[in-house]
GROMACS .gro file of N, CA, C and O in nm:
model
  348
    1UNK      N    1   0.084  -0.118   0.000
    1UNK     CA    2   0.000   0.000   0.000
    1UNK      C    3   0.089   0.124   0.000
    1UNK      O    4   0.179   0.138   0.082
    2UNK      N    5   0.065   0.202  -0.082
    2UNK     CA    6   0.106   0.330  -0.110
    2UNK      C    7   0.048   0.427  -0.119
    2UNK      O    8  -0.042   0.397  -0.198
    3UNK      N    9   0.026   0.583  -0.079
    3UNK     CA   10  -0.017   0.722  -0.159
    3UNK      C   11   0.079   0.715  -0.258
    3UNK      O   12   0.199   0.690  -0.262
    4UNK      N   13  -0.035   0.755  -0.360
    4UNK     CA   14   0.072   0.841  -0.444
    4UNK      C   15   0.030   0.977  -0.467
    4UNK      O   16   0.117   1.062  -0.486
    5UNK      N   17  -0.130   1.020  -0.469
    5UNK     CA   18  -0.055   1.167  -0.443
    5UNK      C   19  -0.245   1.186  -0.374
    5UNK      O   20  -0.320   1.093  -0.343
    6UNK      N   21  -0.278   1.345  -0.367
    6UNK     CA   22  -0.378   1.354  -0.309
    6UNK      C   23  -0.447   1.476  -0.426
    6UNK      O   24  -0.368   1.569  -0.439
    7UNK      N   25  -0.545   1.489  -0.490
    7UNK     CA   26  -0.596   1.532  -0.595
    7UNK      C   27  -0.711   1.617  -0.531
    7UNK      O   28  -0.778   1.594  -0.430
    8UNK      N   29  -0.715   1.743  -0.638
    8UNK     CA   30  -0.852   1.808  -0.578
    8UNK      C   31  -0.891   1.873  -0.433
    8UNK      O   32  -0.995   1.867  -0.368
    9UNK      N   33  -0.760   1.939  -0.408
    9UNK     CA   34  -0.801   1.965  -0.259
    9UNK      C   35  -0.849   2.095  -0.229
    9UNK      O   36  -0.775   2.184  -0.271
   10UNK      N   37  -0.922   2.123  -0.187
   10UNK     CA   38  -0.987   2.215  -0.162
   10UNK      C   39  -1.037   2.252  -0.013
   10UNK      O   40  -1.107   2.184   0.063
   11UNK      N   41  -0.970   2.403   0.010
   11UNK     CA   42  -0.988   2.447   0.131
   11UNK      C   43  -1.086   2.508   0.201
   11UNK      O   44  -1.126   2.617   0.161
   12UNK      N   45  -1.130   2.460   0.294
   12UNK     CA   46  -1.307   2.499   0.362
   12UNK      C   47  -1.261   2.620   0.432
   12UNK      O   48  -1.149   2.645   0.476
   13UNK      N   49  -1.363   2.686   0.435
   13UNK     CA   50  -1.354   2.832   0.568
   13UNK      C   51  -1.416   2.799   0.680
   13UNK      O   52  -1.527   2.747   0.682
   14UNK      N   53  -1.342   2.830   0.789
   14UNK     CA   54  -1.374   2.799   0.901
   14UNK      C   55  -1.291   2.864   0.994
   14UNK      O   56  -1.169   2.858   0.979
   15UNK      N   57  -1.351   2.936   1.105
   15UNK     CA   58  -1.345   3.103   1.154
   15UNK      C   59  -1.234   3.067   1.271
   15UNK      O   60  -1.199   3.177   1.315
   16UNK      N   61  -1.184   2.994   1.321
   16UNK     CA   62  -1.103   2.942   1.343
   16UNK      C   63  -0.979   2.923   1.301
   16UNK      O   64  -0.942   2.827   1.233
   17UNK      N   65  -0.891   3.043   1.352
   17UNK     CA   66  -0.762   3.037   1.258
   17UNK      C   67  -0.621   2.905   1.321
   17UNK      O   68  -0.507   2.898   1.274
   18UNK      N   69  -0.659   2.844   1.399
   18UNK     CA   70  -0.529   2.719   1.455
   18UNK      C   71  -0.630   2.600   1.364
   18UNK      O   72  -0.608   2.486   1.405
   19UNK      N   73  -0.708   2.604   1.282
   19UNK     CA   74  -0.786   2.478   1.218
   19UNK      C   75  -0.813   2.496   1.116
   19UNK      O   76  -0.884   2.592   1.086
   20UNK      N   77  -0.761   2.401   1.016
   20UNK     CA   78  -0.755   2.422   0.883
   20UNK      C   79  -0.833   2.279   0.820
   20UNK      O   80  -0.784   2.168   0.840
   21UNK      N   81  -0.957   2.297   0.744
   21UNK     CA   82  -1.036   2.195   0.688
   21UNK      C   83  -0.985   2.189   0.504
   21UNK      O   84  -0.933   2.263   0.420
   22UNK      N   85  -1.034   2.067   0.512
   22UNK     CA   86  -1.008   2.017   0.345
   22UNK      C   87  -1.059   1.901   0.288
   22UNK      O   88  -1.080   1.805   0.362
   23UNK      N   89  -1.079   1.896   0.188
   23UNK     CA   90  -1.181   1.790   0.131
   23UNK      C   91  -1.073   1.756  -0.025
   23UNK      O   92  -1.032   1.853  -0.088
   24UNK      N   93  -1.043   1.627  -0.066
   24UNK     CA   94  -0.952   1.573  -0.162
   24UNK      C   95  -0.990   1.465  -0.211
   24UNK      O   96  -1.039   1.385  -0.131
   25UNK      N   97  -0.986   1.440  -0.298
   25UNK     CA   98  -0.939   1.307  -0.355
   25UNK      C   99  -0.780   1.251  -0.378
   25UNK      O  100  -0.698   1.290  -0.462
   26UNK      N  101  -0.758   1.106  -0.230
   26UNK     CA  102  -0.691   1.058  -0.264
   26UNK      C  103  -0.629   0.945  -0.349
   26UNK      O  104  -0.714   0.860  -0.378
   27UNK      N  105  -0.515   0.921  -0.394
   27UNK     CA  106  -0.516   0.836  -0.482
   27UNK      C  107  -0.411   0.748  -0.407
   27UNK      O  108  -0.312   0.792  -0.349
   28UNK      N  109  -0.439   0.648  -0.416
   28UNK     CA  110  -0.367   0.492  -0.326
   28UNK      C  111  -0.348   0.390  -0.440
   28UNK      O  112  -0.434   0.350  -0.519
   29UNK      N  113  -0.196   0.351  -0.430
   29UNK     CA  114  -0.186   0.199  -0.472
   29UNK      C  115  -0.201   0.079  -0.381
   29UNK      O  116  -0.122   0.051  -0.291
   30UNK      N  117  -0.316   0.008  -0.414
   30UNK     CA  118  -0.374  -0.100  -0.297
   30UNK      C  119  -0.360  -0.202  -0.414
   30UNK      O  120  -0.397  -0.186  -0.530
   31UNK      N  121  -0.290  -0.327  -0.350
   31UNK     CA  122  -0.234  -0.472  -0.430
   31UNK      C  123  -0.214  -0.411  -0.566
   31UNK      O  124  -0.300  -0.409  -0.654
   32UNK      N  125  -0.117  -0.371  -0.576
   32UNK     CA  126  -0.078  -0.308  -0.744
   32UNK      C  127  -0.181  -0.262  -0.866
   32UNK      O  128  -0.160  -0.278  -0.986
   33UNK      N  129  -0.294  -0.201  -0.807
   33UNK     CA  130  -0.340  -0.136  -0.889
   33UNK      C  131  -0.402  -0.012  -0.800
   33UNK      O  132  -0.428  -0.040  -0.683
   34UNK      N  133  -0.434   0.148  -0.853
   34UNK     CA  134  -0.460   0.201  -0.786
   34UNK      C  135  -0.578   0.295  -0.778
   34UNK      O  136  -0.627   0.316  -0.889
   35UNK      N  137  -0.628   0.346  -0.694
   35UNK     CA  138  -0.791   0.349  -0.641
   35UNK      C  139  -0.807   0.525  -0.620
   35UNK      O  140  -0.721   0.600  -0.573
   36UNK      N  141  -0.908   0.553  -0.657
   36UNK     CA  142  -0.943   0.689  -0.615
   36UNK      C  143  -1.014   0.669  -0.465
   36UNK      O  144  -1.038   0.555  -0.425
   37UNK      N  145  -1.048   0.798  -0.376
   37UNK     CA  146  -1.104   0.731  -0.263
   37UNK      C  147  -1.128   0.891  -0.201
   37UNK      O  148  -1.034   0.967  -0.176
   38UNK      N  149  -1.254   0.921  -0.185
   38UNK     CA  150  -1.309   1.087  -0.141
   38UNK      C  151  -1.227   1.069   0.034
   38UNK      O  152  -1.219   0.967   0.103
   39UNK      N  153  -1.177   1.209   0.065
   39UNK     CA  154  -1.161   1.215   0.211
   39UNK      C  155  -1.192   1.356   0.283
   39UNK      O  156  -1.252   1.433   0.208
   40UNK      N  157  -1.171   1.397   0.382
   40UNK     CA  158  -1.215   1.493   0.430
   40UNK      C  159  -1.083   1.476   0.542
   40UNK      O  160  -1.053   1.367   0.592
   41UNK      N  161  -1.001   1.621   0.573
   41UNK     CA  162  -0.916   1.609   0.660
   41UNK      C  163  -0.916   1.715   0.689
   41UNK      O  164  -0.970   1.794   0.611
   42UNK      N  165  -0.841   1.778   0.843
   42UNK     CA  166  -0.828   1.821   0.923
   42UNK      C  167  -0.677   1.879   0.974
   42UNK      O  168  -0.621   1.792   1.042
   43UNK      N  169  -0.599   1.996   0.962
   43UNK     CA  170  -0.505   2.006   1.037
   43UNK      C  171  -0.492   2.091   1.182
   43UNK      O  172  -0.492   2.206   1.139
   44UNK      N  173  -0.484   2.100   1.294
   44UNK     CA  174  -0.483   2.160   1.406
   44UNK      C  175  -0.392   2.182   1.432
   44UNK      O  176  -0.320   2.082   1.429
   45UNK      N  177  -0.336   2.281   1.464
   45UNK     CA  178  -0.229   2.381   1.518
   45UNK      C  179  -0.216   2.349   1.662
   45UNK      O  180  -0.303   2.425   1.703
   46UNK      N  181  -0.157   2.276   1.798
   46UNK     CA  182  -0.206   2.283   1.913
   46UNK      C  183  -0.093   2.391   1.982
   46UNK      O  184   0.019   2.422   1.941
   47UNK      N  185  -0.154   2.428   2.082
   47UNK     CA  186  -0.054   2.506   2.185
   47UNK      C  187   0.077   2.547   2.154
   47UNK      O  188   0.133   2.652   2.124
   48UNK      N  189   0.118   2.382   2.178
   48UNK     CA  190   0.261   2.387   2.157
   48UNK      C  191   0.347   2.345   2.030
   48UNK      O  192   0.463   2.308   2.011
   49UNK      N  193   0.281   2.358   1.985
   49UNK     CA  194   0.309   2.359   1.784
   49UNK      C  195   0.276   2.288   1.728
   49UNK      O  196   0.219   2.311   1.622
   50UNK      N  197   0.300   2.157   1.777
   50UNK     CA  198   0.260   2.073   1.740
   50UNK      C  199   0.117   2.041   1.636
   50UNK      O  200   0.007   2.081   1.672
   51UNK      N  201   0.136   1.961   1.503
   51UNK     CA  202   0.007   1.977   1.446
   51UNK      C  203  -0.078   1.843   1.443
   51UNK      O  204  -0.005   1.745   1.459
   52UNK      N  205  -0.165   1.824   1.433
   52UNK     CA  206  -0.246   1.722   1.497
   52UNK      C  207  -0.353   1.693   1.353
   52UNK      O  208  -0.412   1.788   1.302
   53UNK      N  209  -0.361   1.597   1.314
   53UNK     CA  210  -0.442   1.547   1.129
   53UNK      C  211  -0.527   1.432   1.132
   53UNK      O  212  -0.495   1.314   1.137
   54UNK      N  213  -0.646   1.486   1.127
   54UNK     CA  214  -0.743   1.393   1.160
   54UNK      C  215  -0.793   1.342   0.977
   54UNK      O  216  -0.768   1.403   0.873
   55UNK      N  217  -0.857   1.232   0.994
   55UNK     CA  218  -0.897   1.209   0.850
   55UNK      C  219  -1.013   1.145   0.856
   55UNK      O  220  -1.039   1.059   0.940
   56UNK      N  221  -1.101   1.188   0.754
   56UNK     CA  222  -1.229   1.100   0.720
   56UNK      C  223  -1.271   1.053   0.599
   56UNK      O  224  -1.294   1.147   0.522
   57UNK      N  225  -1.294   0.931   0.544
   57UNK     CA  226  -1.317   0.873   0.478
   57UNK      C  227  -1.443   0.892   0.421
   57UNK      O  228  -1.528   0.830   0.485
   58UNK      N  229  -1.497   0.970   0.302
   58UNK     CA  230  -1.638   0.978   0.257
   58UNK      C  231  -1.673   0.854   0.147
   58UNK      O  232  -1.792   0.854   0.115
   59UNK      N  233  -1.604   0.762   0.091
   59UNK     CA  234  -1.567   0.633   0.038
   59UNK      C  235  -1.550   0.559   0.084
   59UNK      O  236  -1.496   0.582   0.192
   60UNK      N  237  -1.573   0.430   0.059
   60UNK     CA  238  -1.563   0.275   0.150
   60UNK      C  239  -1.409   0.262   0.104
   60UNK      O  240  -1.369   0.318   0.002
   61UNK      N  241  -1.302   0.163   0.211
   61UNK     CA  242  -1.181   0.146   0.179
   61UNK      C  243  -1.173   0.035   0.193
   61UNK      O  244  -1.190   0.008   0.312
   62UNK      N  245  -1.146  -0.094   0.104
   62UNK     CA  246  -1.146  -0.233   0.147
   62UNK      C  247  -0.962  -0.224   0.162
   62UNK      O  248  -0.881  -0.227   0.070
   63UNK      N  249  -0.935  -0.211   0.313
   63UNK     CA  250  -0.762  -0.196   0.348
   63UNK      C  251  -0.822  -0.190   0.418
   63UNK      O  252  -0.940  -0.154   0.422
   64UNK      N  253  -0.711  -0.247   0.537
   64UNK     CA  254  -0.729  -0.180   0.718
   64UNK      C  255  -0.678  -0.039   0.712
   64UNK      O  256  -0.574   0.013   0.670
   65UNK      N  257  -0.797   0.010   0.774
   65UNK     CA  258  -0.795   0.147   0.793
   65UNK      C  259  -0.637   0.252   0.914
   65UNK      O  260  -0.605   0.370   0.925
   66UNK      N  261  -0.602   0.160   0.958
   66UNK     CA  262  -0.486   0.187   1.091
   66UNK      C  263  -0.385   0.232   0.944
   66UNK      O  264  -0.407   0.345   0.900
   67UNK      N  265  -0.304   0.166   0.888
   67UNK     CA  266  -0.182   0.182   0.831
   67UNK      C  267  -0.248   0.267   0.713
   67UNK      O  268  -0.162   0.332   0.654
   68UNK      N  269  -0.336   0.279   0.679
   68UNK     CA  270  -0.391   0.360   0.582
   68UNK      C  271  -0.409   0.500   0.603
   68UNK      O  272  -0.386   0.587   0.519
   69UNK      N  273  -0.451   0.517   0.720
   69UNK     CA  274  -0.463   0.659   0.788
   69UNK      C  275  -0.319   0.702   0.818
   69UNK      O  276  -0.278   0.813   0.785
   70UNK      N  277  -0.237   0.604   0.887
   70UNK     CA  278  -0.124   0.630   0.890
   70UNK      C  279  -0.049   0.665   0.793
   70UNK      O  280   0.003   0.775   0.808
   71UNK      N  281  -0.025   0.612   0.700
   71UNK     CA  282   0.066   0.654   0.549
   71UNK      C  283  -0.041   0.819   0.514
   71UNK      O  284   0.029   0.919   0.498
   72UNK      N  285  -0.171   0.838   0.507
   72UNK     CA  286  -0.169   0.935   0.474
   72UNK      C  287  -0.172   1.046   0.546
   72UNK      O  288  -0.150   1.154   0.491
   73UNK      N  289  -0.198   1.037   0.671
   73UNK     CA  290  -0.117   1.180   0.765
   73UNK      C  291   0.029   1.140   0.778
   73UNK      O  292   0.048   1.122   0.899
   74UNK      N  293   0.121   1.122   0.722
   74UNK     CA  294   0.236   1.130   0.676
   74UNK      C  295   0.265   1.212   0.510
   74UNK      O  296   0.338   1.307   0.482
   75UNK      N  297   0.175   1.129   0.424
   75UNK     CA  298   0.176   1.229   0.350
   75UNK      C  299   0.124   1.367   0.355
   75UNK      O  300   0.179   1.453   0.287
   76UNK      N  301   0.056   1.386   0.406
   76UNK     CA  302  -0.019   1.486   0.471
   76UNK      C  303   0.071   1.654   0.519
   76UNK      O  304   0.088   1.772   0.488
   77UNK      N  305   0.102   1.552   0.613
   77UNK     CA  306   0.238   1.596   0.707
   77UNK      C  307   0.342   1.648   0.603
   77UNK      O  308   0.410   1.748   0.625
   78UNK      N  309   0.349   1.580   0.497
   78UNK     CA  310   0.519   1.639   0.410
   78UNK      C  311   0.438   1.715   0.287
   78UNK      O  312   0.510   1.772   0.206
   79UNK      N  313   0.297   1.719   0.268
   79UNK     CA  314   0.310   1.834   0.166
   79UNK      C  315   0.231   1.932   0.220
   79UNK      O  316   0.155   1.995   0.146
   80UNK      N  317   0.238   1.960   0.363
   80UNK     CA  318   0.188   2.047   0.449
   80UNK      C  319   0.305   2.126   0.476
   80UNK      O  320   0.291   2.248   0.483
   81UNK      N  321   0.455   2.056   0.497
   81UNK     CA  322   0.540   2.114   0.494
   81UNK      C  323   0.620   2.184   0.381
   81UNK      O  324   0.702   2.275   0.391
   82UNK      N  325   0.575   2.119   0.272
   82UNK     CA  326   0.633   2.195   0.134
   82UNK      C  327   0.538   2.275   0.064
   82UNK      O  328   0.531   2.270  -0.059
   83UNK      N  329   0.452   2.360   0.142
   83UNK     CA  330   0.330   2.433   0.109
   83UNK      C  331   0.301   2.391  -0.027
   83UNK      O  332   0.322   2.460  -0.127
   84UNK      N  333   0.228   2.224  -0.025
   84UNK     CA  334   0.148   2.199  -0.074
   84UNK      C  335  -0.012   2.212  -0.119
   84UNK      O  336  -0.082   2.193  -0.218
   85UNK      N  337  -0.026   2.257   0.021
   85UNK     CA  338  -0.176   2.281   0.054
   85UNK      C  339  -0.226   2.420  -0.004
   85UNK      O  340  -0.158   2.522  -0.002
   86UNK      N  341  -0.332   2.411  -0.047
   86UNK     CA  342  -0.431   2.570  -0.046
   86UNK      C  343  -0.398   2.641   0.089
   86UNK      O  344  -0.408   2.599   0.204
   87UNK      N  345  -0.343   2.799   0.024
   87UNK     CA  346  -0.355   2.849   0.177
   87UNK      C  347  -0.499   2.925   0.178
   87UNK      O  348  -0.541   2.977   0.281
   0.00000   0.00000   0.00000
């Protein structure tokens, strides 16, 4: 299982400036072929800098969801850092 990238992202308003919403299509290689899959995610700014990435699945995912969520708040995480994201 792989991301390979995250498509279509688009940034929600929400009055709350430490919380940043988004809605994407990701794209996953699952058993060597690969899958579109709607999500909805979340980044939080906390206190102490730290950022905190929640994810929701608006698509069914036949994968265990643990290492799946995991690989993609990692990706998440690195094109959050290479201002990937909509600001």
């Amino acid at each position: 299982m792989k991301v390979l990238s995250i498509k279509e992202i688009i940034r929600k308003d929400v009055p709350i400036y430490y919380r940043r919403l988004f809605s994407g299509v990701a794209v996953i290689e699952l058993i060597k072929e690969p899958v579109e899959r709607r999500i909805d995610f979340s980044i939080e700014t906390k206190p102490t800098g730290a950022k905190e990435i929640d994810i929701t699945f608006i698509d069914a995912v036949d994968y265990p969801l643990i290492p799946l969520s995991r690989e993609l708040k990692q990706f998440i995480k690195q094109l959050d850092g290479s201002g990937g994201l909509p600001g």
